[in-house]
Coordinates of C-alpha atoms in Angstrom, one line a residue:
M1 CA 0.0 0.0 0.0
I2 CA 2.7 2.5 1.0
N3 CA 6.1 2.7 -0.7
R4 CA 7.9 4.5 2.1
E5 CA 9.6 1.8 4.1
D6 CA 10.8 4.2 6.8
E7 CA 7.5 5.8 7.6
T8 CA 4.1 4.5 8.8
P9 CA 1.2 5.4 6.6
G10 CA -0.6 8.7 7.3
A11 CA -4.2 9.7 6.8
I12 CA -3.8 10.8 3.2
E13 CA -2.1 7.4 2.3
W14 CA -5.0 5.6 3.9
F15 CA -7.5 7.7 1.9
R16 CA -5.7 6.9 -1.3
Y17 CA -5.7 3.2 -0.5
A18 CA -9.4 3.4 0.3
R19 CA -10.0 4.8 -3.2
Q20 CA -7.9 2.0 -4.7
V21 CA -10.0 -0.6 -2.9
Q22 CA -13.3 1.1 -4.0
K23 CA -12.1 1.1 -7.6
E24 CA -11.2 -2.6 -7.4
Q25 CA -14.7 -3.3 -6.0
L26 CA -16.3 -1.4 -8.9
R27 CA -14.2 -3.4 -11.4
Q28 CA -15.3 -6.6 -9.8
L29 CA -19.0 -5.5 -9.9
A30 CA -18.6 -4.6 -13.6
Q31 CA -17.5 -8.2 -14.3
Q32 CA -20.3 -9.6 -12.0
G33 CA -22.9 -7.5 -14.0
Q34 CA -22.3 -9.9 -16.9
L35 CA -22.9 -12.8 -14.6
V36 CA -26.2 -11.3 -13.3
S37 CA -27.3 -10.8 -16.9
Q38 CA -26.6 -14.4 -17.8
L39 CA -28.4 -15.6 -14.6
S40 CA -31.3 -13.5 -15.7
H41 CA -31.4 -15.1 -19.1
I42 CA -31.2 -18.7 -17.9
V43 CA -33.8 -18.2 -15.2
H44 CA -36.2 -16.7 -17.8
M45 CA -35.7 -19.7 -20.1
L46 CA -36.1 -22.1 -17.2
Q47 CA -39.4 -20.4 -16.3
C48 CA -40.6 -21.0 -19.8
E49 CA -39.5 -24.6 -19.8
R50 CA -41.2 -25.2 -16.4
G51 CA -44.5 -23.8 -17.7
A52 CA -44.4 -25.8 -20.9
S53 CA -43.4 -29.0 -19.1
N54 CA -46.4 -28.5 -16.8
I55 CA -48.9 -28.2 -19.6
W56 CA -47.3 -31.2 -21.3
L57 CA -47.6 -33.4 -18.2
C58 CA -51.1 -32.3 -17.3
S59 CA -52.3 -33.0 -20.9
Q60 CA -50.6 -36.4 -20.9
G61 CA -48.3 -35.4 -23.7
R62 CA -50.8 -33.7 -26.0
L63 CA -50.0 -30.0 -25.6
Y64 CA -46.8 -27.9 -25.8
A65 CA -44.4 -30.5 -27.2
A66 CA -42.6 -28.1 -29.5
E67 CA -42.5 -25.3 -26.9
R68 CA -41.1 -27.7 -24.3
R69 CA -38.3 -28.8 -26.7
A70 CA -37.5 -25.2 -27.8
S71 CA -37.3 -23.8 -24.3
A72 CA -35.0 -26.7 -23.2
A73 CA -32.7 -26.0 -26.1
L74 CA -32.5 -22.3 -25.1
V75 CA -31.8 -23.3 -21.4
D76 CA -28.9 -25.5 -22.6
E77 CA -27.5 -22.7 -24.7
Q78 CA -27.6 -20.3 -21.8
T79 CA -26.2 -22.9 -19.4
H80 CA -23.1 -23.3 -21.5
K81 CA -22.5 -19.5 -21.5
L82 CA -23.1 -19.3 -17.7
L83 CA -20.7 -22.1 -16.9
V84 CA -18.0 -20.3 -18.9
R85 CA -18.7 -17.1 -16.9
L86 CA -18.6 -19.1 -13.6
L87 CA -14.9 -20.0 -14.0
P88 CA -13.0 -19.1 -10.7
E89 CA -10.8 -16.5 -12.4
H90 CA -13.8 -14.5 -13.4
L91 CA -15.1 -14.2 -9.8
P92 CA -13.8 -12.8 -6.5
T93 CA -12.8 -15.3 -3.8
S94 CA -15.7 -15.9 -1.5
G95 CA -16.6 -19.2 0.3
G96 CA -20.3 -18.3 0.4
L97 CA -20.4 -17.4 -3.3
C98 CA -18.7 -20.6 -4.2
Q99 CA -21.1 -22.7 -2.2
R100 CA -24.1 -21.1 -3.9
I101 CA -22.6 -21.6 -7.3
A102 CA -21.9 -25.3 -6.4
R103 CA -25.6 -25.8 -5.6
A104 CA -26.7 -24.0 -8.8
V105 CA -24.4 -26.0 -11.0
W106 CA -25.5 -29.3 -9.3
S107 CA -29.1 -28.4 -10.0
L108 CA -28.4 -27.7 -13.7
E109 CA -26.6 -31.0 -13.9
Q110 CA -29.9 -32.7 -12.9
L111 CA -31.9 -31.2 -15.8
P112 CA -31.3 -34.0 -18.4
A113 CA -32.7 -36.7 -16.0
L114 CA -35.6 -34.4 -15.2
R115 CA -36.4 -33.8 -18.9
Q116 CA -36.3 -37.5 -19.6
K117 CA -38.9 -38.2 -17.0
V118 CA -41.0 -35.3 -18.2
M119 CA -40.8 -36.5 -21.8
V120 CA -42.2 -40.0 -21.0
C121 CA -44.7 -38.5 -18.5
Q122 CA -43.1 -40.5 -15.6
M123 CA -43.4 -37.8 -13.0
T124 CA -46.2 -35.7 -11.6
P125 CA -46.6 -32.0 -12.6
E126 CA -46.1 -31.1 -9.0
A127 CA -42.7 -32.9 -8.8
A128 CA -41.5 -31.4 -12.1
T129 CA -42.6 -27.9 -11.0
D130 CA -40.8 -28.2 -7.7
Q131 CA -37.5 -29.4 -9.3
F132 CA -37.5 -26.6 -11.8
S133 CA -38.3 -24.1 -9.1
R134 CA -35.4 -25.4 -6.9
T135 CA -33.0 -24.9 -9.8
I136 CA -34.2 -21.4 -10.3
R137 CA -34.0 -20.6 -6.6
H138 CA -30.3 -21.8 -6.5
L139 CA -29.5 -19.6 -9.5
L140 CA -31.2 -16.6 -7.9
D141 CA -29.4 -17.2 -4.6
I142 CA -26.1 -16.3 -6.2
I143 CA -27.1 -12.7 -6.7
P144 CA -27.4 -11.5 -3.0
Q145 CA -23.9 -12.9 -2.3
L146 CA -22.5 -10.5 -4.9
N147 CA -23.8 -7.6 -2.7
D148 CA -21.2 -8.4 0.0
S149 CA -18.4 -6.7 -2.0
I150 CA -20.3 -3.4 -2.4
D151 CA -19.8 -0.5 -0.1
E152 CA -21.4 2.2 -2.3
P153 CA -25.0 2.6 -0.9
M154 CA -26.5 3.7 -4.2
L155 CA -25.2 0.6 -6.0
A156 CA -26.2 -1.7 -3.1
G157 CA -29.7 -0.3 -3.2
R158 CA -30.0 -0.9 -7.0
L159 CA -28.7 -4.5 -6.7
V160 CA -31.3 -5.1 -4.0
A161 CA -34.0 -3.6 -6.2
L162 CA -33.0 -5.9 -9.0
Y163 CA -32.9 -9.0 -6.8
S164 CA -36.4 -8.1 -5.3
F165 CA -37.8 -7.7 -8.8
M166 CA -36.3 -11.0 -10.0
Q167 CA -37.8 -12.8 -7.0
G168 CA -41.2 -11.2 -7.7
K169 CA -40.9 -12.3 -11.4
E170 CA -40.2 -15.8 -10.3
L171 CA -43.3 -15.9 -8.2
V172 CA -45.3 -14.8 -11.3
G173 CA -43.6 -17.6 -13.2
Q174 CA -44.6 -20.1 -10.5
E175 CA -48.2 -18.7 -10.6
R176 CA -48.2 -19.3 -14.4
A177 CA -47.0 -22.9 -13.9
L178 CA -49.5 -23.7 -11.1
G179 CA -52.4 -22.1 -12.8
A180 CA -51.6 -24.0 -16.1
Q181 CA -51.6 -27.2 -14.1
G182 CA -55.1 -26.6 -12.6
F183 CA -56.7 -25.4 -15.8
A184 CA -55.1 -28.3 -17.9
Q185 CA -56.4 -30.9 -15.4
G186 CA -59.8 -29.1 -15.1
N187 CA -59.4 -29.2 -11.3
F188 CA -57.8 -27.1 -8.6
S189 CA -57.3 -29.2 -5.4
D190 CA -57.2 -27.4 -2.1
E191 CA -53.5 -27.9 -1.9
L192 CA -52.9 -26.6 -5.5
R193 CA -55.2 -23.6 -4.9
Q194 CA -53.4 -22.7 -1.7
R195 CA -50.0 -22.8 -3.4
L196 CA -51.4 -20.6 -6.1
V197 CA -52.8 -18.1 -3.6
D198 CA -49.4 -18.1 -1.8
R199 CA -47.6 -17.2 -5.0
I200 CA -50.1 -14.4 -5.8
D201 CA -49.8 -12.9 -2.3
G202 CA -46.0 -13.3 -2.2
Q203 CA -45.5 -11.1 -5.3
Q204 CA -46.5 -7.8 -3.7
P205 CA -43.8 -7.6 -1.0
C206 CA -41.1 -8.3 -3.6
F207 CA -42.4 -5.6 -5.9
D208 CA -42.9 -3.2 -3.0
S209 CA -39.2 -3.6 -2.2
F210 CA -38.3 -3.0 -5.8
L211 CA -40.5 0.1 -6.1
S212 CA -38.9 1.6 -2.9
L213 CA -35.4 1.4 -4.4
A214 CA -35.7 1.6 -8.2
P215 CA -35.3 4.7 -10.3
G216 CA -38.4 6.7 -11.2
P217 CA -38.7 5.8 -14.9
L218 CA -38.4 2.1 -14.2
K219 CA -41.0 2.3 -11.5
M220 CA -43.4 3.9 -14.0
L221 CA -42.6 1.2 -16.6
F222 CA -43.5 -1.5 -14.1
L223 CA -46.7 0.2 -13.1
T224 CA -47.9 0.6 -16.7
E225 CA -46.6 -2.5 -18.3
C226 CA -46.1 -5.3 -15.8
Q227 CA -49.3 -5.4 -13.7
A228 CA -51.8 -8.2 -13.8
G229 CA -54.6 -7.2 -16.2
I230 CA -58.4 -7.7 -16.0
A231 CA -58.2 -11.0 -17.9
V232 CA -55.6 -12.4 -15.5
E233 CA -57.7 -11.3 -12.5
Q234 CA -60.8 -13.0 -14.0
M235 CA -59.0 -16.3 -14.4
R236 CA -57.5 -15.9 -10.9
R237 CA -61.0 -15.8 -9.5
I238 CA -62.0 -18.9 -11.3
A239 CA -58.9 -20.7 -10.0
C240 CA -59.3 -19.5 -6.5
T241 CA -63.1 -19.8 -6.0
R242 CA -64.5 -22.5 -8.3
Q243 CA -63.5 -25.4 -10.6
P244 CA -62.9 -24.6 -14.3
S245 CA -64.9 -26.4 -17.0
E246 CA -63.5 -29.2 -19.1
D247 CA -62.4 -27.6 -22.4
G248 CA -59.6 -29.8 -23.7
G249 CA -56.9 -27.5 -22.4
E250 CA -58.1 -24.3 -24.0
S251 CA -58.3 -22.5 -20.6
A252 CA -54.8 -23.7 -19.7
L253 CA -53.4 -22.3 -23.0
H254 CA -55.2 -19.0 -22.5
W255 CA -53.9 -18.7 -19.0
F256 CA -50.4 -19.5 -20.1
T257 CA -50.6 -16.9 -22.9
L258 CA -51.9 -14.2 -20.6
Q259 CA -49.2 -14.7 -18.0
T260 CA -46.5 -14.9 -20.6
Q261 CA -47.8 -11.5 -21.9
R262 CA -47.1 -10.2 -18.4
L263 CA -43.7 -11.9 -18.0
E264 CA -42.2 -10.7 -21.3
P265 CA -42.4 -7.0 -20.3
M266 CA -40.9 -8.0 -16.9
R267 CA -38.1 -9.6 -18.7
G268 CA -37.4 -6.4 -20.6
L269 CA -37.6 -4.4 -17.4
E270 CA -35.2 -6.8 -15.8
E271 CA -32.6 -6.1 -18.6
L272 CA -33.1 -2.4 -18.1
L273 CA -32.4 -2.7 -14.3
I274 CA -29.2 -4.6 -15.0
A275 CA -28.2 -2.1 -17.7
E276 CA -28.9 0.8 -15.3
L277 CA -26.9 -0.8 -12.5
M278 CA -23.9 -1.3 -14.8
S279 CA -24.2 2.2 -16.2
A280 CA -23.9 3.5 -12.6
V281 CA -20.8 1.4 -12.0
D282 CA -19.2 2.6 -15.2
E283 CA -19.9 6.2 -14.2
L284 CA -18.2 5.8 -10.9
L285 CA -15.2 4.0 -12.6
L286 CA -14.8 6.7 -15.3
G287 CA -15.4 9.6 -12.9
E288 CA -12.6 11.9 -11.7
D289 CA -11.0 11.0 -8.4
A290 CA -12.5 12.7 -5.4
P291 CA -10.4 15.5 -3.8
E292 CA -8.3 14.5 -0.8
P293 CA -10.3 15.2 2.3
T294 CA -9.7 17.8 5.1
F295 CA -9.7 15.8 8.3
D296 CA -10.4 18.6 10.7
D297 CA -13.9 19.2 9.6
P298 CA -17.2 17.2 10.0
A299 CA -17.0 15.9 6.4
S300 CA -14.2 13.6 7.4
D301 CA -16.8 11.5 9.3
N302 CA -17.8 10.0 6.0
L303 CA -14.3 8.7 5.5
V304 CA -14.3 7.2 9.0
L305 CA -17.6 5.4 8.3
H306 CA -16.2 4.1 5.0
L307 CA -13.0 2.8 6.6
D308 CA -15.1 1.2 9.4
R309 CA -17.0 -0.8 6.8
Q310 CA -13.8 -1.9 5.2
L311 CA -12.1 -3.0 8.5
L312 CA -15.0 -4.6 10.2
P313 CA -16.5 -7.1 7.8
L314 CA -17.2 -9.7 10.5
V315 CA -19.2 -7.3 12.6
R316 CA -21.2 -6.3 9.5
Q317 CA -21.9 -10.0 8.7
Q318 CA -23.0 -10.8 12.2
A319 CA -25.3 -7.8 12.2
R320 CA -26.8 -8.8 8.9
E321 CA -27.4 -12.4 10.2
L322 CA -29.0 -11.1 13.3
E323 CA -31.3 -8.8 11.3
Q324 CA -32.3 -11.7 9.1
L325 CA -33.1 -13.8 12.1
S326 CA -35.1 -11.0 13.7
G327 CA -37.0 -10.4 10.4
Q328 CA -37.8 -14.1 10.1
L329 CA -39.1 -14.3 13.7
A330 CA -41.2 -11.2 13.2
S331 CA -42.5 -12.6 9.9
L332 CA -43.5 -15.9 11.6
K333 CA -45.2 -14.0 14.4
D334 CA -47.1 -11.8 11.9
T335 CA -48.1 -14.9 9.8
L336 CA -49.4 -16.7 12.9
S337 CA -51.4 -13.7 14.0
E338 CA -52.9 -13.2 10.6
R339 CA -53.9 -16.9 10.4
Q340 CA -55.6 -16.6 13.8
I341 CA -57.6 -13.5 12.5
I342 CA -58.6 -15.4 9.3
D343 CA -59.7 -18.4 11.4
K344 CA -61.9 -16.2 13.6
A345 CA -63.5 -14.7 10.5
K346 CA -64.1 -18.1 9.1
S347 CA -65.8 -19.1 12.3
V348 CA -68.1 -16.1 12.1
L349 CA -69.1 -17.1 8.5
M350 CA -69.6 -20.7 9.5
T351 CA -71.8 -19.7 12.5
H352 CA -73.9 -16.9 10.9
R353 CA -74.0 -18.0 7.2
Q354 CA -74.2 -21.8 7.8
M355 CA -71.0 -22.4 5.7
N356 CA -68.5 -25.2 6.1
E357 CA -64.8 -24.3 6.6
E358 CA -63.9 -24.6 2.9
Q359 CA -66.9 -22.4 1.8
A360 CA -66.0 -19.8 4.4
W361 CA -62.4 -19.7 3.2
H362 CA -63.4 -19.3 -0.5
C363 CA -65.9 -16.6 0.6
L364 CA -63.1 -14.6 2.3
R365 CA -60.8 -15.1 -0.6
K366 CA -63.4 -13.9 -3.2
M367 CA -64.1 -10.8 -1.1
A368 CA -60.4 -10.1 -0.9
M369 CA -60.0 -10.4 -4.7
D370 CA -63.1 -8.4 -5.5
K371 CA -61.8 -5.5 -3.3
N372 CA -58.2 -6.0 -4.2
Q373 CA -57.2 -6.4 -0.5
R374 CA -55.4 -9.1 1.5
M375 CA -57.5 -11.8 3.2
V376 CA -56.4 -10.7 6.6
E377 CA -57.7 -7.1 6.0
I378 CA -61.1 -8.5 4.9
A379 CA -61.1 -10.8 8.0
R380 CA -60.4 -7.8 10.3
A381 CA -63.2 -5.8 8.7
L382 CA -65.6 -8.7 9.2
L383 CA -64.6 -9.1 12.8
A384 CA -65.0 -5.4 13.4
V385 CA -68.5 -5.5 11.9
K386 CA -69.4 -8.5 14.1
S387 CA -68.1 -6.7 17.2
L388 CA -70.1 -3.6 16.4
W389 CA -73.2 -5.7 15.8
Q390 CA -72.8 -7.4 19.2
S391 CA -72.3 -4.1 21.0
E392 CA -75.5 -2.7 19.4
T393 CA -77.4 -5.9 20.2
E394 CA -76.2 -5.8 23.9
A395 CA -77.1 -2.1 24.2
T396 CA -80.6 -2.8 22.8
L397 CA -81.2 -5.7 25.2
H398 CA -80.0 -3.6 28.1
N399 CA -82.3 -0.7 27.2
H400 CA -85.2 -3.1 26.8
R401 CA -84.6 -4.6 30.2
A402 CA -84.3 -1.2 31.8

């Protein structure tokens, strides 16, 4: 770092070294941007193959034969490019990153066996969907690990926005596959319906995170081009509230087409997010060096904070893990609380509307979809109305007795 052998490094030397480290981080991120782009490509192709394979299996090999073969060929093409990019010399040394890459590569190596079973219809649509989804998850899990080398808040925020968007897009892809399964079979079991509802509900938190961090023009593009349209919502209601009619797979193909029309603009937005991130990296790399700081003024605090982040990676990692654990615990508590509220609302409907449990659940779900609200919000409103009704009834009885 310092060429002077007879002197210890001073503040200016440390500042210059900090800038060298930041430049190296930016160069690494520029290389990793190509990796993110390739991950995005292969995930999109896998999402297409998953959906086509689902329709193929549900139709007993009658539908989407050509689409399944074409998407598999595109996945193989992207896999080859990805494996070249995943050579160790192209990546920074990181045990966590290498472990995630190992899981992703292992999953990709299982695809030929999976495809063979799909081709001869020797596995269930559920099993095929789950294996494709695990492969996609392992590929997406590589991206957050790249964030560990970024100290620039603006860049870290944009990478989080990208990852959140990719997670939301994957849930849309799973929704497409699960819905295609139910419509192709002409039946949504309770389990399949619940999985579909979970994927629909899970999209919003991902997209909310994206919207809180993404640049304004990309937010507007998402809001105008990537939302579920009226036709999708109508088919969602069928899937979540009643059984579809037998139509030889026509509804399944219509559902798949509608969801694909939503996913394609998302794919374009994904590319724009990656390009915007890489443009910001290039700007910082090509920009002029910052002036050397004056250490006797409050502005030097920024330098201290930067060096702290450089010298205390272990503390940062521990803090991140603690935050994740706390978030998971809070999420579990919220989920439990919401389920209890929904159960209470179901009991009200079962008591006062003479419904069974399944009918009460479908009633709540339909009200939530009609009003574009979460089920727990509808349940709270129902309980509030019941409480108000009880209070008025008790007051009337009291006045009558008096």
